[in-house]
Coordinates of C-alpha atoms and ligand atoms in Angstrom, one line a residue:
X1097 CA 4.2 4.4 26.3
X1098 CA 6.6 2.6 23.9
X1099 CA 5.6 2.9 20.3
X1100 CA 4.2 -0.5 19.1
X1101 CA 3.4 0.6 15.6
X1102 CA 5.5 -0.6 12.7
X1103 CA 8.1 2.0 11.5
X1104 CA 6.6 4.4 9.0
X1105 CA 6.6 2.9 5.5
X1106 CA 7.0 -0.7 6.8
X1107 CA 4.3 -3.3 7.1
X1108 CA 3.3 -6.6 8.6
X1109 CA 2.1 -9.1 6.1
X1110 CA -0.6 -11.5 7.4
X1111 CA -3.3 -13.8 6.3
X1112 CA -4.3 -13.6 2.6
X1113 CA -1.8 -10.9 1.9
X1114 CA 1.1 -13.1 3.1
X1115 CA -0.3 -15.9 1.0
X1116 CA -0.4 -13.7 -2.1
X1117 CA 3.3 -12.7 -1.4
X1118 CA 4.2 -16.4 -1.1
X1119 CA 2.5 -17.1 -4.4
X1120 CA 4.3 -14.3 -6.2
X1121 CA 7.7 -15.4 -4.8
X1122 CA 7.0 -19.0 -5.8
X1123 CA 6.2 -17.9 -9.3
X1124 CA 9.3 -15.7 -9.5
X1125 CA 11.4 -18.7 -8.3
X1126 CA 9.8 -20.9 -10.9
X1127 CA 10.4 -18.3 -13.6
X1128 CA 14.1 -18.1 -12.5
X1129 CA 14.4 -21.8 -12.8
X1130 CA 12.7 -21.9 -16.2
X1131 CA 15.2 -19.4 -17.5
X1132 CA 18.2 -21.0 -15.8
X1133 CA 18.8 -18.3 -13.1
X1134 CA 20.4 -19.6 -9.9
X1135 CA 19.2 -18.2 -6.6
X1136 CA 21.7 -16.4 -4.4
X1137 CA 21.3 -14.9 -0.9
X1138 CA 23.2 -11.7 -0.1
X1139 CA 23.2 -9.7 3.2
X1140 CA 20.6 -6.9 3.8
X1141 CA 23.4 -4.7 5.1
X1142 CA 26.3 -3.7 2.9
X1143 CA 29.1 -1.1 3.1
X1144 CA 27.8 2.3 2.3
X1145 CA 30.7 2.8 -0.1
X1146 CA 29.5 -0.1 -2.2
X1147 CA 25.8 0.9 -2.2
X1148 CA 26.4 4.5 -3.0
X1149 CA 29.1 4.0 -5.6
X1150 CA 27.0 3.9 -8.8
X1151 CA 23.4 3.9 -7.7
X1152 CA 22.9 7.6 -8.3
X1153 CA 22.0 10.5 -6.0
X1154 CA 18.3 9.8 -6.2
X1155 CA 18.5 6.5 -4.3
X1156 CA 21.6 7.4 -2.3
X1157 CA 19.7 10.2 -0.6
X1158 CA 17.0 7.8 0.3
X1159 CA 19.1 5.0 1.9
X1160 CA 18.8 3.8 5.5
X1161 CA 22.4 4.6 6.6
X1162 CA 23.9 3.9 10.0
X1163 CA 27.2 3.4 11.8
X1164 CA 27.6 -0.1 13.2
X1165 CA 29.2 -0.8 16.6
X1166 CA 32.5 -1.2 14.9
X1167 CA 32.2 2.4 13.5
X1168 CA 31.7 1.1 9.9
X1169 CA 29.4 3.2 7.7
X1170 CA 26.8 0.7 6.5
X1171 CA 23.4 0.8 4.9
X1172 CA 20.3 -1.4 4.3
X1173 CA 20.3 -2.4 0.6
X1174 CA 18.1 -0.2 -1.6
X1175 CA 18.3 -2.8 -4.4
X1176 CA 20.1 -6.1 -5.2
X1177 CA 22.2 -5.0 -8.2
X1178 CA 25.2 -3.5 -6.2
X1179 CA 25.4 -6.7 -4.1
X1180 CA 25.4 -8.9 -7.2
X1181 CA 28.1 -6.7 -8.8
X1182 CA 30.2 -7.2 -5.6
X1183 CA 29.8 -10.9 -5.8
X1184 CA 30.8 -10.9 -9.5
X1185 CA 34.0 -9.0 -8.7
X1186 CA 34.9 -11.2 -5.7
X1187 CA 33.7 -14.7 -5.0
X1188 CA 32.2 -15.4 -8.5
X1189 CA 35.0 -13.7 -10.4
X1190 CA 36.3 -16.8 -12.1
X1191 CA 32.9 -18.5 -12.7
X1192 CA 32.2 -19.2 -16.3
X1193 CA 30.1 -16.5 -18.0
X1194 CA 27.3 -15.8 -18.6
X1195 CA 26.2 -15.9 -14.9
X1196 CA 22.5 -15.8 -14.3
X1197 CA 21.7 -14.9 -10.7
X1198 CA 18.3 -14.6 -9.0
X1199 CA 17.4 -13.1 -5.6
X1200 CA 14.3 -12.3 -3.7
X1201 CA 13.9 -10.4 -0.5
X1202 CA 13.3 -7.0 1.1
X1203 CA 15.0 -3.8 0.1
X1204 CA 14.9 -0.4 1.8
X1205 CA 14.3 3.1 0.5
X1206 CA 13.3 6.2 2.4
X1207 CA 10.5 6.9 -0.1
X1208 CA 7.4 9.0 0.8
X1209 CA 4.9 6.2 1.8
X1210 CA 1.7 5.8 -0.2
X1211 CA -0.1 3.0 -1.9
X1212 CA 2.4 0.9 -3.8
X1213 CA 5.4 2.9 -2.3
X1214 CA 6.9 1.7 0.9
X1215 CA 10.2 2.0 2.8
X1216 CA 10.6 -1.7 3.2
X1217 CA 9.4 -3.6 0.1
X1218 CA 10.0 -6.9 -1.7
X1219 CA 11.8 -7.4 -5.0
X1220 CA 12.5 -10.4 -7.2
X1221 CA 15.7 -9.6 -8.9
X1222 CA 17.4 -11.1 -12.0
X1223 CA 20.9 -10.4 -13.2
X1224 CA 22.5 -11.8 -16.3
X1225 CA 26.3 -11.1 -16.3
X1226 CA 28.8 -11.4 -19.1
X1227 CA 26.7 -11.3 -22.3
X1228 CA 26.5 -8.4 -24.6
X1229 CA 24.2 -9.8 -27.3
X1230 CA 20.7 -8.5 -27.7
X1231 CA 19.4 -12.0 -26.9
X1232 CA 20.6 -11.4 -23.3
X1233 CA 18.5 -8.1 -23.1
X1234 CA 15.6 -10.1 -24.6
X1235 CA 15.8 -12.7 -21.8
X1236 CA 15.0 -10.2 -19.2
X1237 CA 11.9 -8.8 -21.0
X1238 CA 10.8 -12.3 -21.8
X1239 CA 11.1 -13.6 -18.3
X1240 CA 9.2 -10.6 -17.0
X1241 CA 6.5 -11.3 -19.6
X1242 CA 6.4 -14.9 -18.4
X1243 CA 6.1 -13.9 -14.8
X1244 CA 3.3 -11.5 -15.4
X1245 CA 1.5 -14.1 -17.6
X1246 CA 1.8 -17.0 -15.1
X1247 CA 0.6 -14.7 -12.3
X1248 CA -2.6 -14.2 -14.3
X1249 CA -2.2 -10.5 -14.8
X1250 CA -4.2 -9.0 -17.8
X1251 CA -3.4 -6.2 -20.2
X1252 CA 0.1 -5.6 -18.9
X1253 CA 2.4 -3.7 -21.3
X1254 CA 6.1 -2.9 -21.5
X1255 CA 7.5 0.6 -21.9
X1256 CA 10.9 0.3 -23.6
X1257 CA 13.7 2.7 -24.3
X1258 CA 17.5 2.9 -24.7
X1259 CA 19.5 5.1 -22.4
X1260 CA 22.3 5.1 -25.1
X1261 CA 20.2 7.2 -27.4
X1262 CA 19.9 10.2 -25.1
X1263 CA 23.4 9.8 -23.6
X1264 CA 25.0 9.7 -27.1
X1265 CA 23.2 12.8 -28.2
X1266 CA 24.3 14.6 -25.0
X1267 CA 27.9 13.3 -25.4
X1268 CA 28.1 14.5 -29.0
X1269 CA 27.2 17.9 -27.8
X1270 CA 29.9 17.7 -25.1
X1271 CA 27.5 17.5 -22.0
X1272 CA 29.6 16.0 -19.2
X1273 CA 28.6 12.8 -17.5
X1274 CA 27.5 14.5 -14.2
X1275 CA 25.1 16.9 -16.1
X1276 CA 23.9 14.0 -18.3
X1277 CA 22.9 12.1 -15.1
X1278 CA 21.2 15.2 -13.7
X1279 CA 19.3 15.5 -17.0
X1280 CA 18.3 11.9 -17.0
X1281 CA 17.1 12.1 -13.4
X1282 CA 14.8 14.9 -14.3
X1283 CA 13.6 13.1 -17.4
X1284 CA 12.8 10.1 -15.2
X1285 CA 10.5 12.3 -13.2
X1286 CA 9.0 13.8 -16.4
X1287 CA 10.4 17.2 -15.4
X1288 CA 11.3 17.8 -19.1
X1289 CA 11.4 21.6 -18.9
X1290 CA 13.9 21.6 -16.1
X1291 CA 15.9 18.8 -17.8
X1292 CA 16.2 20.8 -21.0
X1293 CA 17.4 23.9 -19.1
X1294 CA 20.6 22.0 -18.4
X1295 CA 21.3 21.6 -22.1
X1296 CA 23.1 24.7 -23.6
X1297 CA 23.2 23.7 -27.3
X1298 CA 20.0 24.7 -29.0
X1299 CA 20.3 21.9 -31.6
X1300 CA 20.6 19.3 -28.8
X1301 CA 17.6 20.8 -27.0
X1302 CA 15.6 20.6 -30.1
X1303 CA 16.5 17.0 -30.7
X1304 CA 15.7 16.0 -27.1
X1305 CA 12.3 17.9 -27.4
X1306 CA 11.4 16.0 -30.5
X1307 CA 12.2 12.7 -28.7
X1308 CA 10.1 13.8 -25.7
X1309 CA 7.2 14.7 -28.0
X1310 CA 7.3 11.4 -29.8
X1311 CA 4.4 9.1 -28.8
X1312 CA 3.3 6.2 -30.8
X1313 CA 1.9 2.7 -30.4
X1314 CA 3.4 0.9 -33.3
X1315 CA 7.0 0.3 -32.3
X1316 CA 8.4 0.0 -35.8
X1317 CA 6.9 3.4 -36.7
X1318 CA 8.4 4.9 -33.6
X1319 CA 11.8 3.5 -34.4
X1320 CA 11.5 5.0 -37.9
X1321 CA 10.7 8.4 -36.5
X1322 CA 13.6 8.3 -33.9
X1323 CA 15.9 7.4 -36.8
X1324 CA 15.0 10.6 -38.5
X1325 CA 15.3 12.7 -35.4
X1326 CA 18.8 11.3 -34.5
X1327 CA 20.1 11.3 -38.1
X1328 CA 23.0 13.6 -37.2
X1329 CA 24.1 11.6 -34.2
X1330 CA 26.1 8.6 -35.3
X1331 CA 26.5 6.9 -31.9
X1332 CA 22.8 7.4 -31.0
X1333 CA 22.0 5.7 -34.3
X1334 CA 24.1 2.6 -33.1
X1335 CA 22.1 2.6 -29.9
X1336 CA 18.9 2.7 -31.9
X1337 CA 20.0 -0.2 -34.0
X1338 CA 20.7 -2.2 -30.9
X1339 CA 17.2 -1.4 -29.6
X1340 CA 15.7 -2.4 -32.9
X1341 CA 17.4 -5.7 -32.8
X1342 CA 16.2 -6.4 -29.2
X1343 CA 12.7 -5.5 -30.1
X1344 CA 12.7 -7.6 -33.3
X1345 CA 13.8 -10.7 -31.2
X1346 CA 11.4 -10.0 -28.4
X1347 CA 8.4 -9.6 -30.7
X1348 CA 9.2 -12.6 -32.8
X1349 CA 9.7 -14.8 -29.7
X1350 CA 6.5 -13.9 -27.8
X1351 CA 3.1 -12.2 -27.8
X1352 CA 4.0 -9.1 -26.1
X1353 CA 2.4 -5.6 -25.8
X1354 CA 5.0 -2.8 -25.8
X1355 CA 5.6 0.8 -26.6
X1356 CA 8.9 2.5 -27.4
X1357 CA 9.5 5.7 -25.6
X1358 CA 12.8 7.3 -26.6
X1359 CA 12.7 10.0 -23.8
X1360 CA 12.1 7.4 -21.1
X1361 CA 14.8 7.4 -18.4
X1362 CA 15.1 5.5 -15.1
X1363 CA 16.1 6.7 -11.7
X1364 CA 19.2 4.5 -11.4
X1365 CA 22.4 6.0 -12.9
X1366 CA 24.2 2.8 -14.0
X1367 CA 22.2 2.0 -17.1
X1368 CA 24.0 2.1 -20.4
X1369 CA 21.7 0.4 -22.9
X1370 CA 18.1 -0.9 -23.2
X1371 CA 15.8 0.0 -20.4
X1372 CA 12.3 -1.2 -19.7
X1373 CA 9.4 -1.0 -17.2
X1374 CA 6.1 -3.0 -17.1
X1375 CA 2.7 -1.7 -16.2
X1376 CA -1.0 -2.7 -16.0
X1377 CA -3.5 -0.2 -17.3
X1378 CA -5.2 0.2 -13.9
X1379 CA -2.1 1.4 -12.1
X1380 CA 0.3 4.2 -12.8
X1381 CA 3.2 2.7 -10.9
X1382 CA 5.7 0.3 -12.5
X1383 CA 5.4 -3.4 -11.5
X1384 CA 9.0 -4.0 -12.5
X1385 CA 11.9 -2.5 -14.4
X1386 CA 15.5 -3.0 -15.5
X1387 CA 18.0 -2.6 -18.2
X1388 CA 21.6 -3.0 -19.4
X1389 CA 24.4 -1.7 -17.3
X1390 CA 27.7 -2.6 -18.9
X1391 CA 30.0 -0.4 -16.7
X1392 CA 28.9 -1.2 -13.1
X1393 CA 31.0 -4.3 -12.4
X1394 CA 34.1 -2.4 -13.8
X1395 CA 33.3 0.5 -11.5
X1396 CA 33.6 -1.9 -8.6
X1397 CA 37.1 -2.8 -9.5
X1398 CA 36.2 -5.8 -11.7
X1399 CA 37.1 -6.4 -15.3
X1400 CA 34.9 -4.8 -17.9
X1401 CA 31.8 -6.9 -17.8
X1402 CA 28.6 -6.8 -19.7
X1403 CA 25.4 -7.0 -17.6
X1404 CA 21.7 -6.7 -17.9
X1405 CA 19.1 -7.2 -15.2
X1406 CA 15.7 -6.3 -13.8
X1407 CA 13.7 -6.3 -10.6
X1408 CA 10.0 -6.8 -9.9
X1409 CA 8.1 -5.0 -7.1
X1410 CA 6.3 -7.8 -5.3
X1411 CA 4.2 -5.4 -3.1
X1412 CA 3.0 -3.7 -6.3
X1413 CA 2.3 -7.0 -8.1
X1414 CA 0.2 -7.9 -5.1
X1415 CA -1.8 -4.7 -5.5
X1416 CA -2.1 -5.4 -9.3
X1417 CA -3.4 -8.9 -8.6
X1418 CA -6.0 -7.5 -6.1
X1419 CA -7.0 -4.7 -8.6
X1420 CA -7.6 -7.3 -11.3
X1421 CA -9.3 -9.7 -8.8
X1422 CA -6.8 -12.4 -9.2
X1423 CA -5.4 -12.1 -5.6
X1424 CA -6.9 -15.2 -4.2
X1425 CA -4.6 -18.1 -4.1
X1426 CA -6.5 -21.2 -5.3
X1427 CA -6.5 -23.6 -2.3
X1428 CA -3.7 -26.1 -2.7
X1429 CA -5.7 -28.9 -1.0
X1430 CA -8.0 -29.8 1.8
X1431 CA -7.8 -28.3 5.3
X1432 CA -8.8 -30.9 7.9
X1433 CA -9.0 -30.6 11.7
X1434 CA -8.9 -33.6 14.0
X1435 CA -11.0 -33.3 17.2
X1436 CA -10.8 -36.0 20.0
X1437 CA -14.1 -36.2 21.9
X1438 CA -12.5 -37.3 25.1
X1439 CA -9.0 -37.3 26.7
X1440 CA -8.9 -41.1 26.4
X1441 CA -8.8 -41.0 22.6
X1442 CA -6.3 -38.2 22.3
X1443 CA -3.3 -40.4 21.3
X1444 CA -5.4 -42.2 18.7
X1445 CA -6.6 -38.9 17.3
X1446 CA -3.0 -37.6 17.1
X1447 CA -2.1 -40.8 15.2
X1448 CA -4.9 -40.1 12.7
X1449 CA -3.7 -36.5 12.3
X1450 CA -0.2 -37.8 11.6
X1451 CA -1.6 -40.3 9.1
X1452 CA -3.3 -37.4 7.3
X1453 CA -0.1 -35.3 7.3
X1454 CA 1.9 -38.2 6.0
X1455 CA -0.4 -38.3 3.0
X1456 CA 0.1 -34.5 2.5
X1457 CA -3.2 -33.3 3.9
X1458 CA -2.9 -30.0 5.8
X1459 CA -4.2 -31.1 9.2
X1460 CA -4.9 -29.1 12.4
X1461 CA -5.6 -30.6 15.8
X1462 CA -7.9 -29.4 18.6
X1463 CA -5.2 -28.0 20.9
X1464 CA -7.4 -26.2 23.4
X1465 CA -9.4 -29.2 24.6
X1466 CA -12.7 -27.5 23.8
X1467 CA -16.1 -29.2 24.0
X1468 CA -17.3 -30.5 20.6
X1469 CA -19.6 -27.5 19.9
X1470 CA -17.0 -24.9 20.5
X1471 CA -14.3 -26.9 18.7
X1472 CA -16.5 -27.1 15.6
X1473 CA -17.4 -23.4 15.8
X1474 CA -13.7 -22.6 15.8
X1475 CA -13.0 -25.0 12.9
X1476 CA -15.6 -23.1 10.9
X1477 CA -14.0 -19.8 11.7
X1478 CA -10.6 -21.2 10.7
X1479 CA -12.1 -22.2 7.3
X1480 CA -11.4 -25.9 7.7
X1481 CA -13.1 -28.1 5.1
X1482 CA -13.6 -31.2 7.3
X1483 CA -13.5 -32.2 10.9
X1484 CA -12.4 -35.7 11.7
X1485 CA -14.1 -36.5 15.1
X1486 CA -12.5 -39.2 17.1
X1487 CA -14.8 -40.9 19.7
X1488 CA -14.3 -43.9 22.0
X1489 CA -17.4 -45.7 20.7
X1490 CA -16.6 -45.4 17.0
X1491 CA -12.9 -46.1 17.6
X1492 CA -13.8 -49.5 19.1
X1493 CA -15.3 -50.4 15.7
X1494 CA -12.3 -48.9 13.8
X1495 CA -14.3 -45.9 12.7
X1496 CA -14.3 -42.1 13.0
X1497 CA -16.9 -39.4 12.1
X1498 CA -16.2 -37.1 9.2
X1499 CA -18.0 -33.8 9.3
X1500 CA -18.1 -31.8 6.0
X1501 CA -18.0 -28.3 7.4
X1502 CA -19.1 -26.7 4.2
X1503 CA -22.1 -28.9 3.5
X1504 CA -22.8 -29.5 7.2
X1505 CA -23.2 -33.3 6.7
X1506 CA -21.6 -35.9 8.8
X1507 CA -20.9 -39.6 8.2
X1508 CA -19.3 -42.4 10.2
X1509 CA -16.6 -44.2 8.2
X1510 CA -14.0 -46.8 8.8
X1511 CA -10.5 -45.4 9.4
X1512 CA -9.3 -47.5 6.5
X1513 CA -11.7 -45.6 4.2
X1514 CA -10.8 -42.1 5.5
X1515 CA -8.7 -41.1 2.5
X1516 CA -11.2 -42.4 0.0
X1517 CA -14.0 -40.5 1.8
X1518 CA -11.9 -37.2 1.8
X1519 CA -11.1 -37.7 -1.8
X1520 CA -7.3 -37.9 -1.0
X1521 CA -5.4 -39.7 -3.7
Ligands
LIG1677 P1 13.8 -0.1 -9.6 O1 13.0 0.4 -10.8 O2 14.3 1.0 -8.7 O3 14.9 -1.0 -10.2 O4 12.9 -1.1 -8.8 C1 12.3 -2.2 -9.4 C2 10.8 -2.3 -8.9 O5 10.7 -2.2 -7.5 C3 9.9 -1.1 -9.4 O6 9.5 -1.3 -10.7 C4 8.8 -1.2 -8.4 O7 7.9 -2.2 -8.8 C5 9.5 -1.7 -7.1 N1 9.7 -0.5 -6.2 C6 10.6 0.5 -6.3 N2 10.5 1.4 -5.3 C7 9.4 0.9 -4.5 C8 8.8 1.3 -3.3 N3 9.3 2.4 -2.6 N4 7.8 0.6 -2.8 C9 7.4 -0.5 -3.5 N5 7.9 -1.0 -4.6 C10 8.9 -0.3 -5.1 C11 15.9 -1.6 -9.4 O8 15.8 -1.7 -8.3 C12 17.0 -2.1 -10.2 N6 18.0 -2.7 -9.3 C13 16.6 -3.2 -11.2 C14 17.7 -3.7 -12.0 C15 18.3 -4.9 -11.7 N7 18.3 -3.2 -13.0 C16 19.3 -3.9 -13.4 N8 19.3 -5.0 -12.6

């Protein structure tokens, strides 16, 4: 027997779930347009070399890699950022900066499937290329805030850090880049003990431990405390200043709930500056995340280019909306079905259906030629609001019958009054 199940970790989206995804995607597109991001479409399949260049071991090991028929080593994209960096170093190389690019679609990672963790999942992705100012970092946090807000999510909060703080501490203590990445990977998984084992200098270990232990809700207090902890690390202090500036702008531009976590790291290796994730209290998984990555474009052979971006997990946002009971999409308008009583009025009934569609009413048609009782039963099951019943007798008088399927009432009306009776403007 052939296996007709979806591939492990991959899902069909149907009915209400598909509607919820469409709603999230639409809101992400509206947010992109509000913030001046232009949508771009890039391939799902890219050269393995590109995708594995700077993503980091964590994600590289979880890519869907294969050889195509031309013997090229390719992979399904595990994220959008590498594809955007490729675009920026090629086709868009001479475009005026800053470039603001938005994408939405599926990405692929061989993660262990569980609720909120899939092997094929959807992201809405924003990249802002060519701006080094803290205002640019701020835009990504603010647009994420806007998206969460317009989706109707409650109590969401940002976790914010700066990868430069940890990296500069490690660099000052001569920890090489490869070890730094290994340490950050472990810190991302909260495996602090094993992360600290990779640090030889006792002073450096102590500093990192103090940052790990630091938990506070008031971000200004947390910044003050970090300042004391990193007082001997000049470059880490510069990173902290940068973070402070970003947070000052963010909090003075919007109502936003955030905590600063200096030991917060992210799975991707390319980050160089501010990093963030967004959560709702009911779920432990991040709904989105991103940060500054000033060296990725250059690593792909482009000029040195500032960049900051983020991605939102649409599958997880759908779970969040469901968890907070805001999953139902408010109905956009009426759903009407047109039912001809006899063959002889079919063409007229189709004309009426077309009339309704021309006025923007979502209109179905009885396509199976069922008797009235069965057709109305089916209309109920399909959740139509009204049935427009077209009969020979009424038609002779320029009328049709409207049945309100929710109230179970029916009236005969003139075709010329149809829109008025349905409340269509
Ligand atoms: P990321 O944190 O790897 O960042 O993914 C972004 C979001 O995708 C996560 O916060 C989460 O909501 C969702 N996500 C990740 N893995 C899964 C999974 N297995 N199943 C369902 N959802 C998942 C990036 O991808 C970066 N490219 C973001 C970025 C853009 N940074 C700079 N520019």
